[in-house]
mmCIF file of C-alpha atoms and ligand atoms in Angstrom:
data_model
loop_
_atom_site.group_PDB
_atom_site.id
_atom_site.type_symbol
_atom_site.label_atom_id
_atom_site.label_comp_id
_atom_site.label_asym_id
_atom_site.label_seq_id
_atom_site.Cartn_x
_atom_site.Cartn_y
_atom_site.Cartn_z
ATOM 1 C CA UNK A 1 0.000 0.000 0.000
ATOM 2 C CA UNK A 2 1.237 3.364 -0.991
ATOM 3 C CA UNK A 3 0.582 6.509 1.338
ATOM 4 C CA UNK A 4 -0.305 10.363 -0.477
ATOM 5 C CA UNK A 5 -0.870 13.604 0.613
ATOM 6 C CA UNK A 6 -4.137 16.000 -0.947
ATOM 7 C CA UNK A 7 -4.561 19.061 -0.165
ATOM 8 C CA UNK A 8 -7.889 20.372 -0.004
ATOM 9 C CA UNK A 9 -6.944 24.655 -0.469
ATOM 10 C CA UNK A 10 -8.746 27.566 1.089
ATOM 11 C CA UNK A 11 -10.754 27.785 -2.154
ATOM 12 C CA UNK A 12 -12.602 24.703 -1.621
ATOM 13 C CA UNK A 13 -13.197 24.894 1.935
ATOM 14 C CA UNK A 14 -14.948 28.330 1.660
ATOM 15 C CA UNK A 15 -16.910 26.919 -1.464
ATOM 16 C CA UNK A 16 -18.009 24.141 0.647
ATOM 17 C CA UNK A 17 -16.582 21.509 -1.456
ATOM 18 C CA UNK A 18 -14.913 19.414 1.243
ATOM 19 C CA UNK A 19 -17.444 16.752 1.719
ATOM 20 C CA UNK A 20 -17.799 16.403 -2.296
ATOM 21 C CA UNK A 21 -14.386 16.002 -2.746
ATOM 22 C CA UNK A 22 -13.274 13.730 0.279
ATOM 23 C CA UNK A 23 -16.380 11.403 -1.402
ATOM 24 C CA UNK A 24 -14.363 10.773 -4.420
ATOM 25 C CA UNK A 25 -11.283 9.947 -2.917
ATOM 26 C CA UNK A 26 -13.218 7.417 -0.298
ATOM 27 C CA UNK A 27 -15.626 5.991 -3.265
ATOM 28 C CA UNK A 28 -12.337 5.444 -4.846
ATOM 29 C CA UNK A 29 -11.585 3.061 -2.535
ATOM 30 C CA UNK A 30 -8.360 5.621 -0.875
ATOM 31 C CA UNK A 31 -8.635 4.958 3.171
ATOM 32 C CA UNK A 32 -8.200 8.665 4.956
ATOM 33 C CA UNK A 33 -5.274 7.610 7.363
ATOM 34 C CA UNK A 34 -5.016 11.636 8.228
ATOM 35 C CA UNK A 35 -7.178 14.388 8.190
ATOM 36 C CA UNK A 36 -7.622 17.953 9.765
ATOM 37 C CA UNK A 37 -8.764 21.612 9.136
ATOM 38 C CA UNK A 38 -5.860 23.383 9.614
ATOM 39 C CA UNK A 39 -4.377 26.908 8.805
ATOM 40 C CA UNK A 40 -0.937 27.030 6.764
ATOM 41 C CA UNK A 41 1.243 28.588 8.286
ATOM 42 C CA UNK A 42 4.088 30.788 5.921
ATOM 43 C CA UNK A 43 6.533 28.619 7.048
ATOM 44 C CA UNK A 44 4.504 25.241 5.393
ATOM 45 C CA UNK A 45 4.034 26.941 2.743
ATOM 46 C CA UNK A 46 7.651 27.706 1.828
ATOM 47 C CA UNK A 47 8.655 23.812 2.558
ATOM 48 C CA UNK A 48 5.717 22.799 0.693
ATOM 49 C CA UNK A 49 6.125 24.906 -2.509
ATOM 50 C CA UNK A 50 10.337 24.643 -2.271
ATOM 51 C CA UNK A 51 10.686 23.482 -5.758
ATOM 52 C CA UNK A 52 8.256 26.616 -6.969
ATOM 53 C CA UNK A 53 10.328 29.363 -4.957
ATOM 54 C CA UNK A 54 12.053 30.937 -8.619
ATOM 55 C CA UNK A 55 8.833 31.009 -10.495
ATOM 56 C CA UNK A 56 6.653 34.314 -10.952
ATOM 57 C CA UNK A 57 3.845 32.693 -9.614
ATOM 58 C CA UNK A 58 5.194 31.396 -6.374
ATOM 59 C CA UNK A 59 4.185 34.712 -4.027
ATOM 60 C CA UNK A 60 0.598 34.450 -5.205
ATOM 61 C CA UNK A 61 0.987 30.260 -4.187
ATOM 62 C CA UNK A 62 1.911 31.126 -1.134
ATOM 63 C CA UNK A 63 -0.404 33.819 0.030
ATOM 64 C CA UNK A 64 -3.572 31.582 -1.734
ATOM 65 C CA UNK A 65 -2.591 28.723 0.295
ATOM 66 C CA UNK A 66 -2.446 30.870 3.302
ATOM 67 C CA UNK A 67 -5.495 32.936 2.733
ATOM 68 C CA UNK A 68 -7.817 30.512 4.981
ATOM 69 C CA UNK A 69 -8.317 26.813 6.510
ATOM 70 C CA UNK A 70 -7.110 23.941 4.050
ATOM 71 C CA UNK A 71 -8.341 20.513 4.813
ATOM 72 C CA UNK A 72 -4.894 18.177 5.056
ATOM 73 C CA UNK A 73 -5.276 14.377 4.002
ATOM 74 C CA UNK A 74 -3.223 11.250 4.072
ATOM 75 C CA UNK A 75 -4.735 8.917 1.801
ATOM 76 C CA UNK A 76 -3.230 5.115 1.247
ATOM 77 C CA UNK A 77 -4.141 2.492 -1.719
ATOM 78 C CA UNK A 78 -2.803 0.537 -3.495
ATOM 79 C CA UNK A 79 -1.178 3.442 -6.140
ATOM 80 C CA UNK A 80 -2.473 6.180 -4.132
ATOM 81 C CA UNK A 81 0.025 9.002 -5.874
ATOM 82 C CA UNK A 82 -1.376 8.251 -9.295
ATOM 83 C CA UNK A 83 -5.169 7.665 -8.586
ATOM 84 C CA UNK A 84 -5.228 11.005 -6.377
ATOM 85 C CA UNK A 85 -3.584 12.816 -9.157
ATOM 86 C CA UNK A 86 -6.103 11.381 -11.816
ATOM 87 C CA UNK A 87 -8.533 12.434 -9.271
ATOM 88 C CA UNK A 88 -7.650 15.714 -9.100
ATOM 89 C CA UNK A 89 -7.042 16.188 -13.011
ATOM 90 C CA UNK A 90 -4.607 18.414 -15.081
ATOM 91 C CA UNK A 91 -3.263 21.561 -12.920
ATOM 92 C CA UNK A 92 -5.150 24.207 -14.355
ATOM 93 C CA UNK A 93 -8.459 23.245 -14.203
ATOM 94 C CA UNK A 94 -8.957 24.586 -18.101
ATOM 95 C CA UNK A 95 -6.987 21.792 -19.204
ATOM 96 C CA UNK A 96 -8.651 19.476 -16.944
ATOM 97 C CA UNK A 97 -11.117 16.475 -17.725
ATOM 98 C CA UNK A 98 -14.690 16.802 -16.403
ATOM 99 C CA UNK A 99 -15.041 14.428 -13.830
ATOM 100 C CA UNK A 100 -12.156 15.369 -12.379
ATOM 101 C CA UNK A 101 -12.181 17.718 -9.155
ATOM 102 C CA UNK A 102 -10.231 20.448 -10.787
ATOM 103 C CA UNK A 103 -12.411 20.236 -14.255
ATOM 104 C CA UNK A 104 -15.438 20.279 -12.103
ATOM 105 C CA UNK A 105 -14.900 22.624 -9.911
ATOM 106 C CA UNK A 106 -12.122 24.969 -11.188
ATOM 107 C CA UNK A 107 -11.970 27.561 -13.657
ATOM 108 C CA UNK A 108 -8.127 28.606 -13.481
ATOM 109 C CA UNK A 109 -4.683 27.049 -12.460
ATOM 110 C CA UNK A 110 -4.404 30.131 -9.379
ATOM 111 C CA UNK A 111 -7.737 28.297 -7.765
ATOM 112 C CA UNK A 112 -7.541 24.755 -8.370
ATOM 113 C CA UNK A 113 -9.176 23.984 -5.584
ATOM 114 C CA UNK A 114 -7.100 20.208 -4.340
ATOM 115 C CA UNK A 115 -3.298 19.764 -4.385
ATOM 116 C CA UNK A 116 -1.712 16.226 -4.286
ATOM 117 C CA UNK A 117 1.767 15.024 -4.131
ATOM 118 C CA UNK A 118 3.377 13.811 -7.670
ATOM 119 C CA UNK A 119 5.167 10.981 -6.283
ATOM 120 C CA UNK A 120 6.329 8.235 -3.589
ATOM 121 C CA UNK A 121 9.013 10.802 -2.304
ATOM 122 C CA UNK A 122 7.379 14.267 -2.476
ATOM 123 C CA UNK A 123 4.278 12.225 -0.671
ATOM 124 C CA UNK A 124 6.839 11.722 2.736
ATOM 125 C CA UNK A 125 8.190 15.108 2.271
ATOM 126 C CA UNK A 126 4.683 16.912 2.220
ATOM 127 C CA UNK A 127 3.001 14.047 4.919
ATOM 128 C CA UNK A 128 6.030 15.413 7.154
ATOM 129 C CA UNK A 129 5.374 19.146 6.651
ATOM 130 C CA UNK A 130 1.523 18.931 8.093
ATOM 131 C CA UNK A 131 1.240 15.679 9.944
ATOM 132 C CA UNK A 132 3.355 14.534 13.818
ATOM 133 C CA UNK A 133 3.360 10.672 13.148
ATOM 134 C CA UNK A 134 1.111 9.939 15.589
ATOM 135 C CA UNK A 135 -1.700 11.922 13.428
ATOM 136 C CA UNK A 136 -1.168 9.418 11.053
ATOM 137 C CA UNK A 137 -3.573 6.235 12.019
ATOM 138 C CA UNK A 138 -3.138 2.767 10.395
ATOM 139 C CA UNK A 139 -5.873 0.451 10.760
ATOM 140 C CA UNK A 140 -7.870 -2.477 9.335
ATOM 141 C CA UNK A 141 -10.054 -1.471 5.945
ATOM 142 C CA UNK A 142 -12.721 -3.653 5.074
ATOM 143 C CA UNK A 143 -12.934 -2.396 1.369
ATOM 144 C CA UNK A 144 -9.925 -3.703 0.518
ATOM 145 C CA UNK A 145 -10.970 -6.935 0.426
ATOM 146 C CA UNK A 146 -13.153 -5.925 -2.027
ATOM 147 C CA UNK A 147 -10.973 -3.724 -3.767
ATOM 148 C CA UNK A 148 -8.236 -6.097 -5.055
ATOM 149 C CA UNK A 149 -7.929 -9.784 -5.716
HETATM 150 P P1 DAT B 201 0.318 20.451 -9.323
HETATM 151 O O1 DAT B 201 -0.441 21.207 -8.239
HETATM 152 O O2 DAT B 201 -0.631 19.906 -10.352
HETATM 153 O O3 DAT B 201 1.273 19.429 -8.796
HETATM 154 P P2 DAT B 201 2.635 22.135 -9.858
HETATM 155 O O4 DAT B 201 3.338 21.359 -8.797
HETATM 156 O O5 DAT B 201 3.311 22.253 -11.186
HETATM 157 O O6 DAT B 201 1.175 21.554 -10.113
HETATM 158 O O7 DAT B 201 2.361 23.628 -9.347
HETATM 159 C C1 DAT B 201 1.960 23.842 -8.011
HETATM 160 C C2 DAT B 201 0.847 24.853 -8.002
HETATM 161 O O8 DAT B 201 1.333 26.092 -8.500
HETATM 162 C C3 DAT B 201 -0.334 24.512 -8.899
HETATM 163 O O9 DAT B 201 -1.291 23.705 -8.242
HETATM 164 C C4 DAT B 201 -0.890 25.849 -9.238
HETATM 165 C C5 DAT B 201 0.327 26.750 -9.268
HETATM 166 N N1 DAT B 201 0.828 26.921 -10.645
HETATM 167 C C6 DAT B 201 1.494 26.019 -11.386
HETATM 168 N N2 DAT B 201 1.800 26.508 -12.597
HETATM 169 C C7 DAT B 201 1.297 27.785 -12.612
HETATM 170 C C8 DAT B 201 1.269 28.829 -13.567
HETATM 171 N N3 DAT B 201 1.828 28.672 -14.767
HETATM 172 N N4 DAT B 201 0.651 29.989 -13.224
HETATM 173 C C9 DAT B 201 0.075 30.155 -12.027
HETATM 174 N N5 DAT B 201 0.079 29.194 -11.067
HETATM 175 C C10 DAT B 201 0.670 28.038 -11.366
HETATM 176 MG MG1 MG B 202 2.997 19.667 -7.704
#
């Protein structure tokens, strides 16, 4: 089982999109192994969005992400990185399928609503920056059995 980290961002919490969008990820089959509303902090932010810090749009990252509560997830299946990013669909929501979050929901790439990590690695990196271990729960899920063969 592989472990990922979504982002729910201020966008869709104040559009009241945080039940809609946690449904996908659980009717997915994804068990929520962390969750909390939460306000970023500047700090976060900078670890989070490191690899963004020489691009033009990076100040306007940071202050969206900080501009009210984000709902933090840790999500595990069985390719969790992959099927949340499918999920979530293309990065700016114009270029994004319908039926995914962003394509549904979004209109452009500055409010796209859900972040999620784009692999293995970045997923312990970003689980690290908003979770203490212990906030992280592992326990038995009964879909699986159903899930896989
Ligand atoms: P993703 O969130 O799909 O992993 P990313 O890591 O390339 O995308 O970029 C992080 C965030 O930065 C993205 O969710 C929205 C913003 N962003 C990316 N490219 C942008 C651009 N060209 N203009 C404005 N914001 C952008
Ligand atoms: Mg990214």
């Amino acid at each position: 089982m592989e472990k990922t980290f979504a982002m729910i961002k201020p966008d869709g919490v104040q559009r009241s999109l945080v039940g809609n969008i946690i449904a996908r990820y659980e009717a997915k089959g994804l068990r929520v192994a962390g969750m909390k509303i939460m306000q970023v902090s500047n700090e976060q932010a900078a670890q989070h969005y490191a690899e963004h810090v020489e691009k033009p749009f990076y100040p306007g990252l940071v202050s969206y992400i900080t501009s009210g509560p984000v709902v933090a997830l840790v999500l595990e299946g069985k390719n969790a990185v992959e099927e949340v990013r499918k999920i979530n669909g293309a990065t700016n929501p114009l270029n994004a399928a319908c039926g995914t979050i962003r394509g549904d929901f979004g209109q452009e790439v500055g409010r796209n609503v859900v972040h999620a990590s784009d692999s293995v690695e970045s997923a312990a990196r970003e689980i690290a920056i908003y979770f203490n271990a212990d906030e992280v729960l592992e326990y038995d899920y009964l879909p699986n059995k159903w899930l896989f063969e």
